[in-house]
PDB file of C-alpha atoms in Angstrom:
ATOM      1  CA  MET A1472       0.000   0.000   0.000  1.00  0.00           C
ATOM      2  CA  GLU A1473       2.768   2.491   0.960  1.00  0.00           C
ATOM      3  CA  LYS A1474       4.719   1.551  -2.182  1.00  0.00           C
ATOM      4  CA  ASP A1475       1.649   2.269  -4.365  1.00  0.00           C
ATOM      5  CA  LYS A1476       1.281   5.684  -2.703  1.00  0.00           C
ATOM      6  CA  GLN A1477       4.966   6.458  -3.299  1.00  0.00           C
ATOM      7  CA  GLU A1478       4.631   5.481  -6.972  1.00  0.00           C
ATOM      8  CA  ARG A1479       1.751   7.940  -7.360  1.00  0.00           C
ATOM      9  CA  GLU A1480       2.901  10.784  -5.122  1.00  0.00           C
ATOM     10  CA  GLY A1481       6.668  10.511  -4.780  1.00  0.00           C
ATOM     11  CA  ILE A1482       9.138   9.773  -2.004  1.00  0.00           C
ATOM     12  CA  ASP A1483       8.899  12.153   0.965  1.00  0.00           C
ATOM     13  CA  ILE A1484      12.309  13.608   1.897  1.00  0.00           C
ATOM     14  CA  SER A1485      10.900  16.418   4.025  1.00  0.00           C
ATOM     15  CA  SER A1486      12.864  15.362   7.114  1.00  0.00           C
ATOM     16  CA  PHE A1487      16.140  16.016   5.265  1.00  0.00           C
ATOM     17  CA  ALA A1488      14.823  19.318   3.935  1.00  0.00           C
ATOM     18  CA  GLN A1489      13.771  20.460   7.417  1.00  0.00           C
ATOM     19  CA  GLU A1490      17.342  19.926   8.650  1.00  0.00           C
ATOM     20  CA  MET A1491      18.398  22.453   6.001  1.00  0.00           C
ATOM     21  CA  GLY A1492      15.728  24.995   6.920  1.00  0.00           C
ATOM     22  CA  ILE A1493      13.293  24.172   4.107  1.00  0.00           C
ATOM     23  CA  LYS A1494       9.941  24.364   5.836  1.00  0.00           C
ATOM     24  CA  ILE A1495       7.577  23.021   3.166  1.00  0.00           C
ATOM     25  CA  PRO A1496       7.244  19.322   2.251  1.00  0.00           C
ATOM     26  CA  VAL A1497       9.720  17.976  -0.326  1.00  0.00           C
ATOM     27  CA  PHE A1498       9.194  14.925  -2.517  1.00  0.00           C
ATOM     28  CA  VAL A1499      11.257  13.222  -5.229  1.00  0.00           C
ATOM     29  CA  SER A1500       9.856  11.205  -8.093  1.00  0.00           C
ATOM     30  CA  PRO A1501      10.080   7.417  -7.861  1.00  0.00           C
ATOM     31  CA  VAL A1502      12.154   7.372 -11.079  1.00  0.00           C
ATOM     32  CA  LEU A1503      14.683   9.841  -9.667  1.00  0.00           C
ATOM     33  CA  TRP A1504      14.799   7.862  -6.421  1.00  0.00           C
ATOM     34  CA  ARG A1505      15.408   4.479  -8.098  1.00  0.00           C
ATOM     35  CA  THR A1506      17.822   5.779 -10.718  1.00  0.00           C
ATOM     36  CA  TYR A1507      20.057   8.194  -8.809  1.00  0.00           C
ATOM     37  CA  ILE A1508      19.409   8.277  -5.068  1.00  0.00           C
ATOM     38  CA  GLU A1509      18.857   4.705  -3.974  1.00  0.00           C
ATOM     39  CA  PRO A1510      21.545   2.736  -5.879  1.00  0.00           C
ATOM     40  CA  GLU A1511      23.926   1.418  -3.252  1.00  0.00           C
ATOM     41  CA  GLU A1512      26.966   0.865  -5.503  1.00  0.00           C
ATOM     42  CA  ALA A1513      27.805   4.523  -4.927  1.00  0.00           C
ATOM     43  CA  ILE A1514      28.547   3.837  -1.254  1.00  0.00           C
ATOM     44  CA  SER A1515      31.742   2.012  -2.182  1.00  0.00           C
ATOM     45  CA  VAL A1516      33.077   5.198  -3.767  1.00  0.00           C
ATOM     46  CA  GLY A1517      32.009   7.541  -1.006  1.00  0.00           C
ATOM     47  CA  GLN A1518      28.517   8.761  -1.882  1.00  0.00           C
ATOM     48  CA  THR A1519      25.790   7.459   0.446  1.00  0.00           C
ATOM     49  CA  LYS A1520      22.045   7.714  -0.109  1.00  0.00           C
ATOM     50  CA  ASN A1521      21.829  10.408   2.571  1.00  0.00           C
ATOM     51  CA  GLY A1522      24.763  12.212   0.960  1.00  0.00           C
ATOM     52  CA  ARG A1523      23.053  12.202  -2.432  1.00  0.00           C
ATOM     53  CA  ILE A1524      19.855  13.600  -0.903  1.00  0.00           C
ATOM     54  CA  TRP A1525      21.841  16.256   0.973  1.00  0.00           C
ATOM     55  CA  ASP A1526      23.815  17.265  -2.154  1.00  0.00           C
ATOM     56  CA  MET A1527      20.632  17.509  -4.219  1.00  0.00           C
ATOM     57  CA  LEU A1528      18.833  19.640  -1.615  1.00  0.00           C
ATOM     58  CA  MET A1529      21.849  21.919  -1.104  1.00  0.00           C
ATOM     59  CA  LYS A1530      22.083  22.554  -4.842  1.00  0.00           C
ATOM     60  CA  LEU A1531      18.340  23.232  -5.032  1.00  0.00           C
ATOM     61  CA  LYS A1532      18.507  25.570  -2.037  1.00  0.00           C
ATOM     62  CA  ASP A1533      21.396  27.467  -3.679  1.00  0.00           C
ATOM     63  CA  TYR A1534      19.335  27.915  -6.850  1.00  0.00           C
ATOM     64  CA  ILE A1535      16.306  29.058  -4.872  1.00  0.00           C
ATOM     65  CA  MET A1536      18.404  31.546  -2.944  1.00  0.00           C
ATOM     66  CA  ASP A1537      19.943  32.839  -6.199  1.00  0.00           C
ATOM     67  CA  ARG A1538      16.479  32.979  -7.830  1.00  0.00           C
ATOM     68  CA  VAL A1539      17.609  31.198 -10.986  1.00  0.00           C
ATOM     69  CA  LEU A1540      14.059  30.522 -12.200  1.00  0.00           C
ATOM     70  CA  VAL A1541      12.859  29.371 -15.596  1.00  0.00           C
ATOM     71  CA  ASP A1542       9.344  30.453 -14.662  1.00  0.00           C
ATOM     72  CA  SER A1543       7.493  31.080 -11.441  1.00  0.00           C
ATOM     73  CA  GLU A1544       6.870  27.386 -10.829  1.00  0.00           C
ATOM     74  CA  THR A1545       9.945  25.543 -12.094  1.00  0.00           C
ATOM     75  CA  ILE A1546      13.641  25.490 -11.233  1.00  0.00           C
ATOM     76  CA  HIS A1547      16.102  23.592 -13.426  1.00  0.00           C
ATOM     77  CA  PHE A1548      19.355  22.647 -11.720  1.00  0.00           C
ATOM     78  CA  SER A1549      22.113  20.061 -11.887  1.00  0.00           C
ATOM     79  CA  VAL A1550      23.827  17.927  -9.277  1.00  0.00           C
ATOM     80  CA  HIS A1551      26.683  15.415  -9.342  1.00  0.00           C
ATOM     81  CA  PHE A1552      25.855  11.789  -8.541  1.00  0.00           C
ATOM     82  CA  VAL A1553      28.168   8.794  -8.634  1.00  0.00           C
ATOM     83  CA  ILE A1554      26.924   6.502 -11.411  1.00  0.00           C
ATOM     84  CA  ASN A1555      28.747   3.208 -11.965  1.00  0.00           C
ATOM     85  CA  GLY A1556      31.773   4.618 -10.151  1.00  0.00           C
ATOM     86  CA  ASN A1557      31.873   7.853 -12.193  1.00  0.00           C
ATOM     87  CA  LEU A1558      30.934  11.328 -11.013  1.00  0.00           C
ATOM     88  CA  THR A1559      28.122  12.355 -13.372  1.00  0.00           C
ATOM     89  CA  MET A1560      26.277  15.657 -13.730  1.00  0.00           C
ATOM     90  CA  VAL A1561      22.520  14.996 -13.649  1.00  0.00           C
ATOM     91  CA  SER A1562      19.930  17.570 -14.725  1.00  0.00           C
ATOM     92  CA  LEU A1563      16.880  17.861 -12.477  1.00  0.00           C
ATOM     93  CA  LYS A1564      13.863  20.095 -12.137  1.00  0.00           C
ATOM     94  CA  ALA A1565      11.866  21.180  -9.121  1.00  0.00           C
ATOM     95  CA  THR A1566       8.258  22.280  -9.274  1.00  0.00           C
ATOM     96  CA  PHE A1567       6.058  23.810  -6.605  1.00  0.00           C
ATOM     97  CA  PRO A1568       2.646  22.134  -6.867  1.00  0.00           C
ATOM     98  CA  ARG A1569      -0.366  22.938  -4.696  1.00  0.00           C
ATOM     99  CA  ASP A1570      -2.738  20.285  -3.445  1.00  0.00           C
ATOM    100  CA  ALA A1571      -6.534  20.530  -3.425  1.00  0.00           C
ATOM    101  CA  ILE A1572      -6.563  22.723  -0.311  1.00  0.00           C
ATOM    102  CA  GLY A1573      -3.781  25.043  -1.457  1.00  0.00           C
ATOM    103  CA  LYS A1574      -0.770  23.654   0.444  1.00  0.00           C
ATOM    104  CA  THR A1575       2.505  23.954  -1.474  1.00  0.00           C
ATOM    105  CA  ALA A1576       5.314  21.411  -1.717  1.00  0.00           C
ATOM    106  CA  ILE A1577       8.525  20.984  -3.666  1.00  0.00           C
ATOM    107  CA  PHE A1578       8.616  18.071  -6.102  1.00  0.00           C
ATOM    108  CA  ILE A1579      12.024  17.144  -7.573  1.00  0.00           C
ATOM    109  CA  MET A1580      12.194  15.005 -10.701  1.00  0.00           C
ATOM    110  CA  LEU A1581      14.036  14.357 -13.944  1.00  0.00           C
ATOM    111  CA  PRO A1582      13.496  17.046 -16.619  1.00  0.00           C
ATOM    112  CA  ASP A1583      11.179  14.913 -18.778  1.00  0.00           C
ATOM    113  CA  GLU A1584       8.906  13.858 -15.900  1.00  0.00           C
ATOM    114  CA  GLU A1585       5.610  15.410 -14.859  1.00  0.00           C
ATOM    115  CA  ILE A1586       3.746  15.125 -11.558  1.00  0.00           C
ATOM    116  CA  LYS A1587       0.844  12.716 -11.710  1.00  0.00           C
ATOM    117  CA  GLU A1588      -0.657  13.359  -8.291  1.00  0.00           C
ATOM    118  CA  ILE A1589       0.333  15.057  -5.051  1.00  0.00           C
ATOM    119  CA  ALA A1590      -1.212  14.945  -1.609  1.00  0.00           C
ATOM    120  CA  ILE A1591       0.577  17.186   0.879  1.00  0.00           C
ATOM    121  CA  GLY A1592       0.280  16.693   4.573  1.00  0.00           C
TER     122      GLY A1592
END
């Protein structure tokens, strides 16, 4: 049941974001999670899952603080992840969807992805 919800709504990484001072909920797409954040082979070369999340959020926070916006609802940014033992620049985008009652969240995904559904709170 929880896995089905994550597939529809994304993986909640709000606890990491709160440690960095980001006060609204933050989610990543299941594709981004499986492809770049969760793979454990990166641990052997020094990049843990928590480290990848932290790096991604720090880069996003830097872009937000610098106001490098494509439009009022999307930020495109890049972050380095270890992929098959190589440091690789990965392009990402963050959107700021609102749920049915008007709560805002941050949703981070690959550039060609779109949000299917979001339930905040």
